[in-house]
PDB file of C-alpha atoms and ligand atoms in Angstrom:
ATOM      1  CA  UNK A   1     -13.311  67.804 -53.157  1.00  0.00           C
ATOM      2  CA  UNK A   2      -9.912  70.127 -52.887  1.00  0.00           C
ATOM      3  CA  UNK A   3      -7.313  68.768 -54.410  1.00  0.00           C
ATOM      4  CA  UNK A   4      -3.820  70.362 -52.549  1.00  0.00           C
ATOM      5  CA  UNK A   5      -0.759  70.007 -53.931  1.00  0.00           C
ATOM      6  CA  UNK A   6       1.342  72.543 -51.739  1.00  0.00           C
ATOM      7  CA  UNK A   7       1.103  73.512 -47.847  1.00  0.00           C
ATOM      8  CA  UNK A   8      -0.324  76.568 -48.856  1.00  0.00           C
ATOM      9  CA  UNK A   9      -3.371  74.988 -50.982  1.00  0.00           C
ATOM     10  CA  UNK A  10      -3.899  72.925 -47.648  1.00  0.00           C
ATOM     11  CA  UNK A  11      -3.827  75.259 -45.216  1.00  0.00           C
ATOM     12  CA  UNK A  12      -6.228  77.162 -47.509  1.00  0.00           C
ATOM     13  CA  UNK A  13      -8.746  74.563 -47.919  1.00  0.00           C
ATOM     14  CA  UNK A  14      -8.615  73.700 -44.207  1.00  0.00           C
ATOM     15  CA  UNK A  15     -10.054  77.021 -43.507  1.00  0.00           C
ATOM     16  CA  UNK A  16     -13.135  76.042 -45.245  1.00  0.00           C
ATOM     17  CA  UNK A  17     -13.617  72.858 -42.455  1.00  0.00           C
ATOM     18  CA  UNK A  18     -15.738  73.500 -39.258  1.00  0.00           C
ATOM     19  CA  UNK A  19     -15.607  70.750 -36.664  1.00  0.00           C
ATOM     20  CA  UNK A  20     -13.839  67.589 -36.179  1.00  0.00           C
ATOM     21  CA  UNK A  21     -11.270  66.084 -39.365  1.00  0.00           C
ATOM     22  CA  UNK A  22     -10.650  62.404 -39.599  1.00  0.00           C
ATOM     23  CA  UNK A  23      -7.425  61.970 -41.722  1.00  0.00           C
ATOM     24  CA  UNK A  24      -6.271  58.560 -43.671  1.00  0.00           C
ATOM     25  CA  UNK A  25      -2.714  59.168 -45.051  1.00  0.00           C
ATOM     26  CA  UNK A  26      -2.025  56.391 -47.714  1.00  0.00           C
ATOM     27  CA  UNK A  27       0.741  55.810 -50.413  1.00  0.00           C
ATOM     28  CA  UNK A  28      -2.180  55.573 -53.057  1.00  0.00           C
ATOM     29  CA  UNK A  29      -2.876  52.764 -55.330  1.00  0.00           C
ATOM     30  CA  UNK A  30      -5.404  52.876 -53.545  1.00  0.00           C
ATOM     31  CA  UNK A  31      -7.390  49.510 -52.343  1.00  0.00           C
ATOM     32  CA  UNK A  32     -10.556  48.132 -50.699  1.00  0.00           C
ATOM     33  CA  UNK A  33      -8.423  48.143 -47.369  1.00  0.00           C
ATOM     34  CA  UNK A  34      -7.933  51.933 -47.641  1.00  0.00           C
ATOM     35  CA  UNK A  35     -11.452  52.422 -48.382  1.00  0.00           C
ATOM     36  CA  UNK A  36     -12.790  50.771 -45.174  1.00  0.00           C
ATOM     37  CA  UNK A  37     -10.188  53.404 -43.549  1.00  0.00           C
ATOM     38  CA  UNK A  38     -11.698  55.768 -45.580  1.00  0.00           C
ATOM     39  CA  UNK A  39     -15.042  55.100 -45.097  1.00  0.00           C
ATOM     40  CA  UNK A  40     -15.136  54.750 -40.885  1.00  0.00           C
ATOM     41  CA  UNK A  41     -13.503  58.173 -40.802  1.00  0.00           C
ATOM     42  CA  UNK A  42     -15.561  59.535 -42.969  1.00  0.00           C
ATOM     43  CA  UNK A  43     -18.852  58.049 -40.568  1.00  0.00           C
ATOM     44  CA  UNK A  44     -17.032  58.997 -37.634  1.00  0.00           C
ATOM     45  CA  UNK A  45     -15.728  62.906 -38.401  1.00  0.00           C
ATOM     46  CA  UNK A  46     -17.214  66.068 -40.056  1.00  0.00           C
ATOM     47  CA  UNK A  47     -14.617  66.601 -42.066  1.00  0.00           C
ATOM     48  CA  UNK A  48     -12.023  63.639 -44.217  1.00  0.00           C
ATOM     49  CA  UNK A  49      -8.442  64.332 -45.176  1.00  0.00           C
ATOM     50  CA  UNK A  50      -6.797  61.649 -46.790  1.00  0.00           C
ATOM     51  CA  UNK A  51      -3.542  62.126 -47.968  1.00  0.00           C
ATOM     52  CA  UNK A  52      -1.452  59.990 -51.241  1.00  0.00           C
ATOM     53  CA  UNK A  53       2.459  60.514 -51.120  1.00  0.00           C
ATOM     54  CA  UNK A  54       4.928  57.837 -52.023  1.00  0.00           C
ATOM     55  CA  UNK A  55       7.272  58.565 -48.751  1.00  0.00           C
ATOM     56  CA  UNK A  56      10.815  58.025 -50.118  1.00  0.00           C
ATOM     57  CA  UNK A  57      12.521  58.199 -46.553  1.00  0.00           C
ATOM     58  CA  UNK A  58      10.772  54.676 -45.750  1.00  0.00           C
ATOM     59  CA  UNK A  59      11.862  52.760 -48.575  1.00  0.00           C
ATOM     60  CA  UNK A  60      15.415  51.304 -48.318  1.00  0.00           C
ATOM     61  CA  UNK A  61      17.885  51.036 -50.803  1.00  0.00           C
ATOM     62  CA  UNK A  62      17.161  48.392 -53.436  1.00  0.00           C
ATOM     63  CA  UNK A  63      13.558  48.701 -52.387  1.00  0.00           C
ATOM     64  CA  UNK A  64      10.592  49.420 -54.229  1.00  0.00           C
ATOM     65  CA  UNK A  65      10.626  53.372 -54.416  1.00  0.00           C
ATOM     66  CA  UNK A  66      10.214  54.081 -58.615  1.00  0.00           C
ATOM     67  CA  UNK A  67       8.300  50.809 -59.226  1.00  0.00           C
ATOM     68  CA  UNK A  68       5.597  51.475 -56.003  1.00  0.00           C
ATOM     69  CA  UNK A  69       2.116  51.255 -58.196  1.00  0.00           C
ATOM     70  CA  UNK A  70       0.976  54.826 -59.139  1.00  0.00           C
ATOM     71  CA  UNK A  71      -2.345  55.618 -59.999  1.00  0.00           C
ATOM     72  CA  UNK A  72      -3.288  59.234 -59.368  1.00  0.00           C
ATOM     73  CA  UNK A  73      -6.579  59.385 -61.375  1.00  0.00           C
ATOM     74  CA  UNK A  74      -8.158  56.041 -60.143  1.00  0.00           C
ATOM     75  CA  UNK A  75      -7.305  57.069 -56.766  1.00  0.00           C
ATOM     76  CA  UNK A  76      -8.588  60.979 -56.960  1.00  0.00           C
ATOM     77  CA  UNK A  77     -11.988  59.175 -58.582  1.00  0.00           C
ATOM     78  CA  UNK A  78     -12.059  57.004 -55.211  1.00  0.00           C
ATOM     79  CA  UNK A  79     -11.850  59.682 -52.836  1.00  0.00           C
ATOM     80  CA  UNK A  80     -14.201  62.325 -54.534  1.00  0.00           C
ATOM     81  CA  UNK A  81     -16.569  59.461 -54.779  1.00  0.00           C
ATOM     82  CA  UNK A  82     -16.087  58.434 -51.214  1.00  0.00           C
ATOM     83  CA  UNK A  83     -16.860  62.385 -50.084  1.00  0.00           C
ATOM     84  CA  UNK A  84     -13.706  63.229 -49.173  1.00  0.00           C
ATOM     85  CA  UNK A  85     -12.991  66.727 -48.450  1.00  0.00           C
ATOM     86  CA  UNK A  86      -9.311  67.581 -49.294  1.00  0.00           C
ATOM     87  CA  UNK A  87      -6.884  65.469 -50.803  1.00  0.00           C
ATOM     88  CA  UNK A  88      -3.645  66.273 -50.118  1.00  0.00           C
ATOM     89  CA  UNK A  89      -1.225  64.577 -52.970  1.00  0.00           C
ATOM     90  CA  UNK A  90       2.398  67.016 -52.081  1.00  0.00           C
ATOM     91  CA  UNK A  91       5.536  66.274 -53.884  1.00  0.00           C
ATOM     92  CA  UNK A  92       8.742  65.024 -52.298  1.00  0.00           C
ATOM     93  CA  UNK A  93      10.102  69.123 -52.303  1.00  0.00           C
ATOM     94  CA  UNK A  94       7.190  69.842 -50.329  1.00  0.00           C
ATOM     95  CA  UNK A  95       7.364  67.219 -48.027  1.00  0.00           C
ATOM     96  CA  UNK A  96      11.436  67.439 -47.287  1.00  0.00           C
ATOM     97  CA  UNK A  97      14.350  69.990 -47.283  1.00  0.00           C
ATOM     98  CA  UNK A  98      17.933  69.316 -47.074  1.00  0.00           C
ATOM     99  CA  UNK A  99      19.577  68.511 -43.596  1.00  0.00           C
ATOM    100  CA  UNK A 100      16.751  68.214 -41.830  1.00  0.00           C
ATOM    101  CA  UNK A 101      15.540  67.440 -38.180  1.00  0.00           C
ATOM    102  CA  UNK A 102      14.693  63.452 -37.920  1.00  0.00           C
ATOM    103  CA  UNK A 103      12.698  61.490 -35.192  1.00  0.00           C
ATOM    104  CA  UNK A 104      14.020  58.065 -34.790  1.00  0.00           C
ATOM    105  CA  UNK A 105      12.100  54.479 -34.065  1.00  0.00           C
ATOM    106  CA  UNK A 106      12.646  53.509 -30.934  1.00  0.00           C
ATOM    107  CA  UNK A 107      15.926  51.669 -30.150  1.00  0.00           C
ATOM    108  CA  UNK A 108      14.083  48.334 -28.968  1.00  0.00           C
ATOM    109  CA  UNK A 109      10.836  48.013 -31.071  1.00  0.00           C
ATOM    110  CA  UNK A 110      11.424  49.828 -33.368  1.00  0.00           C
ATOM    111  CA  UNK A 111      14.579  47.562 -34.439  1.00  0.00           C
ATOM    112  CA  UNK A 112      12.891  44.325 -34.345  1.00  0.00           C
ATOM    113  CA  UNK A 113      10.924  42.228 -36.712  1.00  0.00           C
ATOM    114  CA  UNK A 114      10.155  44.610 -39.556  1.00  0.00           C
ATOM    115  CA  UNK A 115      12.964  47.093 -38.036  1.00  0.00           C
ATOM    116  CA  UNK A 116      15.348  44.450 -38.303  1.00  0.00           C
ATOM    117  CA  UNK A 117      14.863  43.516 -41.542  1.00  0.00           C
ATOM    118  CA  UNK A 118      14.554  46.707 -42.887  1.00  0.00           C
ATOM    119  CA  UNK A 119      16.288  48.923 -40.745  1.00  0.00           C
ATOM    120  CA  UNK A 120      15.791  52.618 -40.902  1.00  0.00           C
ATOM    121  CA  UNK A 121      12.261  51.605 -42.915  1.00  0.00           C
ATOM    122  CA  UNK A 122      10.715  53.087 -39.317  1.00  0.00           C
ATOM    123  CA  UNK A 123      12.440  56.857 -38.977  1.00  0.00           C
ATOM    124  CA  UNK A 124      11.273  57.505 -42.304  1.00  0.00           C
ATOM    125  CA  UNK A 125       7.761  56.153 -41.664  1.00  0.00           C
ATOM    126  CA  UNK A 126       7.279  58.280 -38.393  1.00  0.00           C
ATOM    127  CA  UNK A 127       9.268  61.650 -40.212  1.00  0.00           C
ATOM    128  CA  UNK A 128       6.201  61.307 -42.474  1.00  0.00           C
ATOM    129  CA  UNK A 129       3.672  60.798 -40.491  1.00  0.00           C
ATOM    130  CA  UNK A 130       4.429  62.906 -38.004  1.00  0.00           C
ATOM    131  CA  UNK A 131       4.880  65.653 -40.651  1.00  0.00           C
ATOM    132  CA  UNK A 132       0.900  64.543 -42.174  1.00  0.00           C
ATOM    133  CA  UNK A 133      -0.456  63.999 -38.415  1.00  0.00           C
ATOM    134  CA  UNK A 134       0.636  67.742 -37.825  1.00  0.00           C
ATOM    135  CA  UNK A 135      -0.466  69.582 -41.286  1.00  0.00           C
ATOM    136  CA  UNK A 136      -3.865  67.731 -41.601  1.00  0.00           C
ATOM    137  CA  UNK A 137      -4.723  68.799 -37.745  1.00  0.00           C
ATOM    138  CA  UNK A 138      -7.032  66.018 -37.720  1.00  0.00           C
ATOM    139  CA  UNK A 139      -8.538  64.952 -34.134  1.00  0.00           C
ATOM    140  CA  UNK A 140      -8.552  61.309 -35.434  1.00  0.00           C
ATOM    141  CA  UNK A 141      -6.005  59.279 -37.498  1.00  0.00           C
ATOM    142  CA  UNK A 142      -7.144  56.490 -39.028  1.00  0.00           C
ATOM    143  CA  UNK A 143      -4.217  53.197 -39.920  1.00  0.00           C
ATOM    144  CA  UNK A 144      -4.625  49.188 -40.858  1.00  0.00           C
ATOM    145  CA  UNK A 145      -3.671  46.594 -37.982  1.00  0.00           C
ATOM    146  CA  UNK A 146      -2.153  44.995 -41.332  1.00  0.00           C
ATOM    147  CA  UNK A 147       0.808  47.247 -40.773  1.00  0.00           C
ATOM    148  CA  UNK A 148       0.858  46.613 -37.024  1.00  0.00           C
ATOM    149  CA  UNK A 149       4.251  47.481 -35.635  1.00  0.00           C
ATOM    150  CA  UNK A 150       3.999  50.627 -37.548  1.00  0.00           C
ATOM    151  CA  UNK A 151       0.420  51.131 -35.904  1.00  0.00           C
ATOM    152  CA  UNK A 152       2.487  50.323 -32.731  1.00  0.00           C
ATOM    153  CA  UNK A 153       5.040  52.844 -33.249  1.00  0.00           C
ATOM    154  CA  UNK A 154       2.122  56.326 -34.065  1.00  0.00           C
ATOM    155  CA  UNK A 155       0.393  55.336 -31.117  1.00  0.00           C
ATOM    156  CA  UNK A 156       3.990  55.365 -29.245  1.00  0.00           C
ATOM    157  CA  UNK A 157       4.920  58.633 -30.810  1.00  0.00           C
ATOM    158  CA  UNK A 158       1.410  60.578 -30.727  1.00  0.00           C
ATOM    159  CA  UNK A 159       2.552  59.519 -26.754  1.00  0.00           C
ATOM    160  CA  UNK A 160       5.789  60.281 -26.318  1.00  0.00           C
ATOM    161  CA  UNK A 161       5.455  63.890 -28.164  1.00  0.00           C
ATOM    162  CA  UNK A 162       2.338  64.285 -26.747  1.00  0.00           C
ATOM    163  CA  UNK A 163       0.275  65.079 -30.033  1.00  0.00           C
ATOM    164  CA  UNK A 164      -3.128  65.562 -30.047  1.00  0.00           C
ATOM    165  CA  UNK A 165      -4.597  63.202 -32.123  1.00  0.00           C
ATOM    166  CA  UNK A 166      -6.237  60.183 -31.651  1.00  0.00           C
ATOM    167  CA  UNK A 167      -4.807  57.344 -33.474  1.00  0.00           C
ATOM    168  CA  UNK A 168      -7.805  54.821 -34.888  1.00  0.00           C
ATOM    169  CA  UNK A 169      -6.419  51.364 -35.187  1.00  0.00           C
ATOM    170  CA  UNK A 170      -8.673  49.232 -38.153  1.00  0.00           C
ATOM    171  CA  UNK A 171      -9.382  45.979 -39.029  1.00  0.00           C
ATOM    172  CA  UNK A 172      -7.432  43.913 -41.653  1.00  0.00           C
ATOM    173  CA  UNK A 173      -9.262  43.696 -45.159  1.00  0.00           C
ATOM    174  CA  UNK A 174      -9.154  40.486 -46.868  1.00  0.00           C
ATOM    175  CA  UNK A 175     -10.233  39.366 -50.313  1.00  0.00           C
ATOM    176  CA  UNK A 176     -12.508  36.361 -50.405  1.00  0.00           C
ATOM    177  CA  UNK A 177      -9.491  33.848 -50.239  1.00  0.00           C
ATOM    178  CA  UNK A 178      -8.224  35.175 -47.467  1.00  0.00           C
ATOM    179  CA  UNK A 179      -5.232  37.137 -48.497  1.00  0.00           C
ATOM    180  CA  UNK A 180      -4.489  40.510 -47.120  1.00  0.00           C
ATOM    181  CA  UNK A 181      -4.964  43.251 -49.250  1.00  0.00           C
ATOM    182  CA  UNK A 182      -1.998  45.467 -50.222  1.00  0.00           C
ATOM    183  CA  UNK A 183      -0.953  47.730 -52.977  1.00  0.00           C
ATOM    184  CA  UNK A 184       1.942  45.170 -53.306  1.00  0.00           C
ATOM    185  CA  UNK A 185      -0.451  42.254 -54.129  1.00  0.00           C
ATOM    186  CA  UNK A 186      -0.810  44.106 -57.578  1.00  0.00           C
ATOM    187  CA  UNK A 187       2.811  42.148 -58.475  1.00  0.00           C
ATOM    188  CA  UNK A 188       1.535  38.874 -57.623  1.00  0.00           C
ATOM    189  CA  UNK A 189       1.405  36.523 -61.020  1.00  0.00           C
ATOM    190  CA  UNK A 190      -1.783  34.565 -60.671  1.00  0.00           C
ATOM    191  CA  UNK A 191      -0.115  31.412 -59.197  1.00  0.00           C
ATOM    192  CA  UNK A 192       1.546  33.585 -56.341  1.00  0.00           C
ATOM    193  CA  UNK A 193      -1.749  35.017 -55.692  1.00  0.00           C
ATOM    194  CA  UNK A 194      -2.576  31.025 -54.530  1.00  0.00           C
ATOM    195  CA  UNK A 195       0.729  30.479 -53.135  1.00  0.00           C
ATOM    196  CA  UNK A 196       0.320  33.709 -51.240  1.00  0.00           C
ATOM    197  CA  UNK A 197      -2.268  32.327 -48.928  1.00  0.00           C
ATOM    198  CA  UNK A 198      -0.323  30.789 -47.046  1.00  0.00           C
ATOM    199  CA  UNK A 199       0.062  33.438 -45.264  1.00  0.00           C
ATOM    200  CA  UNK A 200      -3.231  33.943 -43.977  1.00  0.00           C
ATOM    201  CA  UNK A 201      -3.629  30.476 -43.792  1.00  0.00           C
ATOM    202  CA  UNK A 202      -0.770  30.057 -40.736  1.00  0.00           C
ATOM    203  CA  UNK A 203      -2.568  32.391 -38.896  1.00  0.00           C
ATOM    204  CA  UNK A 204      -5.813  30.005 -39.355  1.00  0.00           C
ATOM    205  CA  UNK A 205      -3.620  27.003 -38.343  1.00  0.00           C
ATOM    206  CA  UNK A 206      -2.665  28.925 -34.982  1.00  0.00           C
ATOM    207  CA  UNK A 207      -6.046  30.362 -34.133  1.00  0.00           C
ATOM    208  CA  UNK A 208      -7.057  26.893 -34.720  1.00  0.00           C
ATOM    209  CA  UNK A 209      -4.753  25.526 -32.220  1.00  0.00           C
ATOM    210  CA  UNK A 210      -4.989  28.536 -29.706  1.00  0.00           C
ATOM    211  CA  UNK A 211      -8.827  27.542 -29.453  1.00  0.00           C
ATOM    212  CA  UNK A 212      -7.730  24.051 -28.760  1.00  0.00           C
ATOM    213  CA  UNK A 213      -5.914  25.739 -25.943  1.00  0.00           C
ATOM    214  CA  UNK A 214      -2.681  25.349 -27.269  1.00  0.00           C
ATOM    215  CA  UNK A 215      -0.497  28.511 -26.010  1.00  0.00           C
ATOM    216  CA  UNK A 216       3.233  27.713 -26.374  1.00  0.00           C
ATOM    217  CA  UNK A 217       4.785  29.694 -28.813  1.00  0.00           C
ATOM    218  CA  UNK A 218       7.111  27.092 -30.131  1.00  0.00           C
ATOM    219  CA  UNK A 219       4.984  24.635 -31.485  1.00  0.00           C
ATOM    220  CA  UNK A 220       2.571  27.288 -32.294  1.00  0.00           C
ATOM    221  CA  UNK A 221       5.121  28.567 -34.877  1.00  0.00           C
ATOM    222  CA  UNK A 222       6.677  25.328 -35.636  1.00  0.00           C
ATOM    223  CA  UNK A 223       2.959  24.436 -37.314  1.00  0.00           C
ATOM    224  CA  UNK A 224       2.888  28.272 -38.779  1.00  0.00           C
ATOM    225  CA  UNK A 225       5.851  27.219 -40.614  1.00  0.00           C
ATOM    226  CA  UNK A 226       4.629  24.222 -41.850  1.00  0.00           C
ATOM    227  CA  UNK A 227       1.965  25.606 -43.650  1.00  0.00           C
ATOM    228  CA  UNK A 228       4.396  28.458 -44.899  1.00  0.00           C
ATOM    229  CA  UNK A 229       6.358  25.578 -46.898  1.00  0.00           C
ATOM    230  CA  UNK A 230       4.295  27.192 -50.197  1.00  0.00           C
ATOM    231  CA  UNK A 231       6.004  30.585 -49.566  1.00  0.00           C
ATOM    232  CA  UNK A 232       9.707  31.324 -51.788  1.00  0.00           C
ATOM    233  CA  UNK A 233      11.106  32.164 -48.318  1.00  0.00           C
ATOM    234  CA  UNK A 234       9.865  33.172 -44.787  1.00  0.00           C
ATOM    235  CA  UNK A 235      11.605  36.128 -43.263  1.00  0.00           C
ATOM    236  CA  UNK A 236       9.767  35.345 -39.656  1.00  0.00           C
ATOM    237  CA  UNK A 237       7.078  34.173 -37.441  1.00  0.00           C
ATOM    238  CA  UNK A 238       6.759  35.780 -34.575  1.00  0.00           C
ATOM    239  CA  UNK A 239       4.602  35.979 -31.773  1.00  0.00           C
ATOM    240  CA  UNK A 240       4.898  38.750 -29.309  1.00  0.00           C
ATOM    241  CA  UNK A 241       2.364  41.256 -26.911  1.00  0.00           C
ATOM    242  CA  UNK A 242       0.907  44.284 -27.679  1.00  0.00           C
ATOM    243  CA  UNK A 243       4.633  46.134 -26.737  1.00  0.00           C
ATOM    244  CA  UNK A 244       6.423  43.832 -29.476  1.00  0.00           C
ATOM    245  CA  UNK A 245       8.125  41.550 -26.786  1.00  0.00           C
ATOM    246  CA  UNK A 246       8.348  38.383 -27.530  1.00  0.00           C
ATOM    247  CA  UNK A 247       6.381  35.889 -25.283  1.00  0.00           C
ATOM    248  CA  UNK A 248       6.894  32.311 -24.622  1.00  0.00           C
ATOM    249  CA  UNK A 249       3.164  31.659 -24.164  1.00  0.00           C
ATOM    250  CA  UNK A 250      -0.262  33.230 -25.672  1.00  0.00           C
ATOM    251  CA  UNK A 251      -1.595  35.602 -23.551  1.00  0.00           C
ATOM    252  CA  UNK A 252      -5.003  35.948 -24.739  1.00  0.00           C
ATOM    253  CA  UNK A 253      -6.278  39.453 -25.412  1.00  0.00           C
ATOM    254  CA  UNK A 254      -2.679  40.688 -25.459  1.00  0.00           C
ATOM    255  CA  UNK A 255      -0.883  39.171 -28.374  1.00  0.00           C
ATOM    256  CA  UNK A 256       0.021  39.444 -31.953  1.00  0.00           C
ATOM    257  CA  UNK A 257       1.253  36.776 -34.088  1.00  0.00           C
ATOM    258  CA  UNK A 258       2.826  38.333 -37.256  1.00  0.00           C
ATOM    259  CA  UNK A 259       4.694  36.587 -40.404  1.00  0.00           C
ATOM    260  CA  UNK A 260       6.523  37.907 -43.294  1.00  0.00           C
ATOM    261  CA  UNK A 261       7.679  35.893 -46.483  1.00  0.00           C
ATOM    262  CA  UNK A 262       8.396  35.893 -49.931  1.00  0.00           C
ATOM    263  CA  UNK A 263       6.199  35.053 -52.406  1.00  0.00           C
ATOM    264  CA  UNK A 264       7.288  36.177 -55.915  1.00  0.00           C
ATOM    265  CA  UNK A 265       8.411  38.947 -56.307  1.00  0.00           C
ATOM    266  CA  UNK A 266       6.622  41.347 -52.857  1.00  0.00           C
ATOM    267  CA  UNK A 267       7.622  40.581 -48.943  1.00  0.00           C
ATOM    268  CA  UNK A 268       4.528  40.195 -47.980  1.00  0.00           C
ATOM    269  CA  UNK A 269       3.094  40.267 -44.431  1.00  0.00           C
ATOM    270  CA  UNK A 270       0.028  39.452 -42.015  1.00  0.00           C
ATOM    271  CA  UNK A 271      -1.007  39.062 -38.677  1.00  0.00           C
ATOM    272  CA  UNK A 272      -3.412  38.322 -35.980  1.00  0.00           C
ATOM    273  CA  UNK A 273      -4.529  39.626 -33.057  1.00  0.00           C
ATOM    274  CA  UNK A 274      -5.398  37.477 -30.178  1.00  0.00           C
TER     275      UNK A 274
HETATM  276  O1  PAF B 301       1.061  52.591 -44.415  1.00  0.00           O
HETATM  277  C1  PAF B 301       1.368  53.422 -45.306  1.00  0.00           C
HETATM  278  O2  PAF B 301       0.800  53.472 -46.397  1.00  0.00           O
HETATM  279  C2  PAF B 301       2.514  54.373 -45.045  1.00  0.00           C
HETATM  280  O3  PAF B 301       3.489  53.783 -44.246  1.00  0.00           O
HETATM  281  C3  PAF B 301       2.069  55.714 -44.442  1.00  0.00           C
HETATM  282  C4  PAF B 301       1.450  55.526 -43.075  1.00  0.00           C
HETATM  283  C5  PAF B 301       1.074  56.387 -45.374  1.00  0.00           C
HETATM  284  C6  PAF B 301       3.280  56.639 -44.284  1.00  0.00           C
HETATM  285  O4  PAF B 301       3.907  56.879 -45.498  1.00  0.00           O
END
């Protein structure tokens, strides 16, 4: 494996690929959720990029940014034992100059739900990976349905700037409770950890009632919330299509039901896809 920590080194160790590159960029700390990422593009391409930077231009003020979990040499152990071919691990200098160009979210979805609550989260997001998308040259792009309106928003701007790549939506990994894993479950005390599933738990309680044929979205999330009760606080519940509008009804095969809360001291978040 080629560890590159400049755009030079990259480039360089690019020219040693022949065929087609599957590339999973990641903020590290890495997790059994980036490994299943990790591991279909590594089945499904010659060649496996996978990229760790700590994006600052996502996080908000009063955010995360210095305490985001670190851990270089676990994660450079994962990805040379998981045959990966380059990791690319660039500093914040190599990543960003002064003044520079920026893409922006979309007006509409990219200012609801997660835009709303942390506006501006989503130009820094797409600046970075649309930065990655274009250095790694990969044919396939590889991101969680966990993080869904941001899976939304690639697959909007590989469109709209008409990139070539093809962007690989993947499932949500869980642990054996049923919580979502994230790099920000690592702040959880133990008795968050249990309070945390209520998370994944609302989503149960509305699959449950979708299969009963329930499809209003109003007592569908009044129930959600119920079961939420264990969370500190619940930013929202929302259950929208594909396109992040909100619906009234389920439409089945073209909806997402997505809730974030507070549990502790990480916003955590989930969803389903129905
Ligand atoms: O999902 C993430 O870890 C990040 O948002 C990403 C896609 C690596 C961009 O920094």
């Amino acid at each position: 494996m080629i560890i590159a920590h400049t755009i030079e080194a990259l480039e360089e160790a690019k020219k040693t690929l022949s065929g087609s590159i599957g590339f999973v960029p990641t903020m590290g700390a890495l997790h059994q959720g980036h490994l299943s990422l990790i591991q279909q593009a590594r089945k499904e391409n010659d060649h496996l990029i996978v990229s760790i930077f700590v994006n600052p231009t996502q996080f908000l003020e009063g955010e995360d940014l210095d305490a985001y979990p670190r851990k270089d040499e676990a994660d450079i152990k994962i990805c040379e034992l998981s045959s990966v071919d380059i990791l690319f691990m660039p500093t914040v200098n190599t990543m960003y100059e002064e003044d520079e160009l920026c893409i922006g979210a979309p007006a509409v979805r990219g200012y609801v739900l997660e835009g709303e609550k942390r506006p501006g989260h989503f130009d820094g997001m797409l600046q970075i990976v649309m930065k990655l998308l274009n250095l790694s040259a990969a044919n396939n792009a590889y991101f969680g349905k966990k993080d869904a309106q941001q899976l939304a928003l690639i697959t909007q701007m590989v469109k709209n700037y008409f990139m070539d790549v093809h962007i690989i939506p993947c499932e949500i990994v869980r642990d054996d409770k049923g919580l979502a894993l994230s790099s920000r479950n690592t702040y959880l005390t133990a008795e968050e950890k249990e309070r945390a599933l209520c998370l994944s738990r609302s989503l149960k309680r509305a699959t449950k009632l979708v299969m009963a044929g329930e499809l209003d979205v109003k007592k569908i999330k009044q129930e959600m919330l119920e079961v939420l009760q264990e969370a500190d606080s619940v930013e929202y519940v929302s259950i929208v299509n594909r396109e992040f509008k909100a619906l009234d009804s389920v439409e089945i095969g073209n909806t997402i039901i997505l809730v974030a809360a507070w549990v502790g001291k990480p916003r955590l978040i989930d969803n389903l896809w129905i």
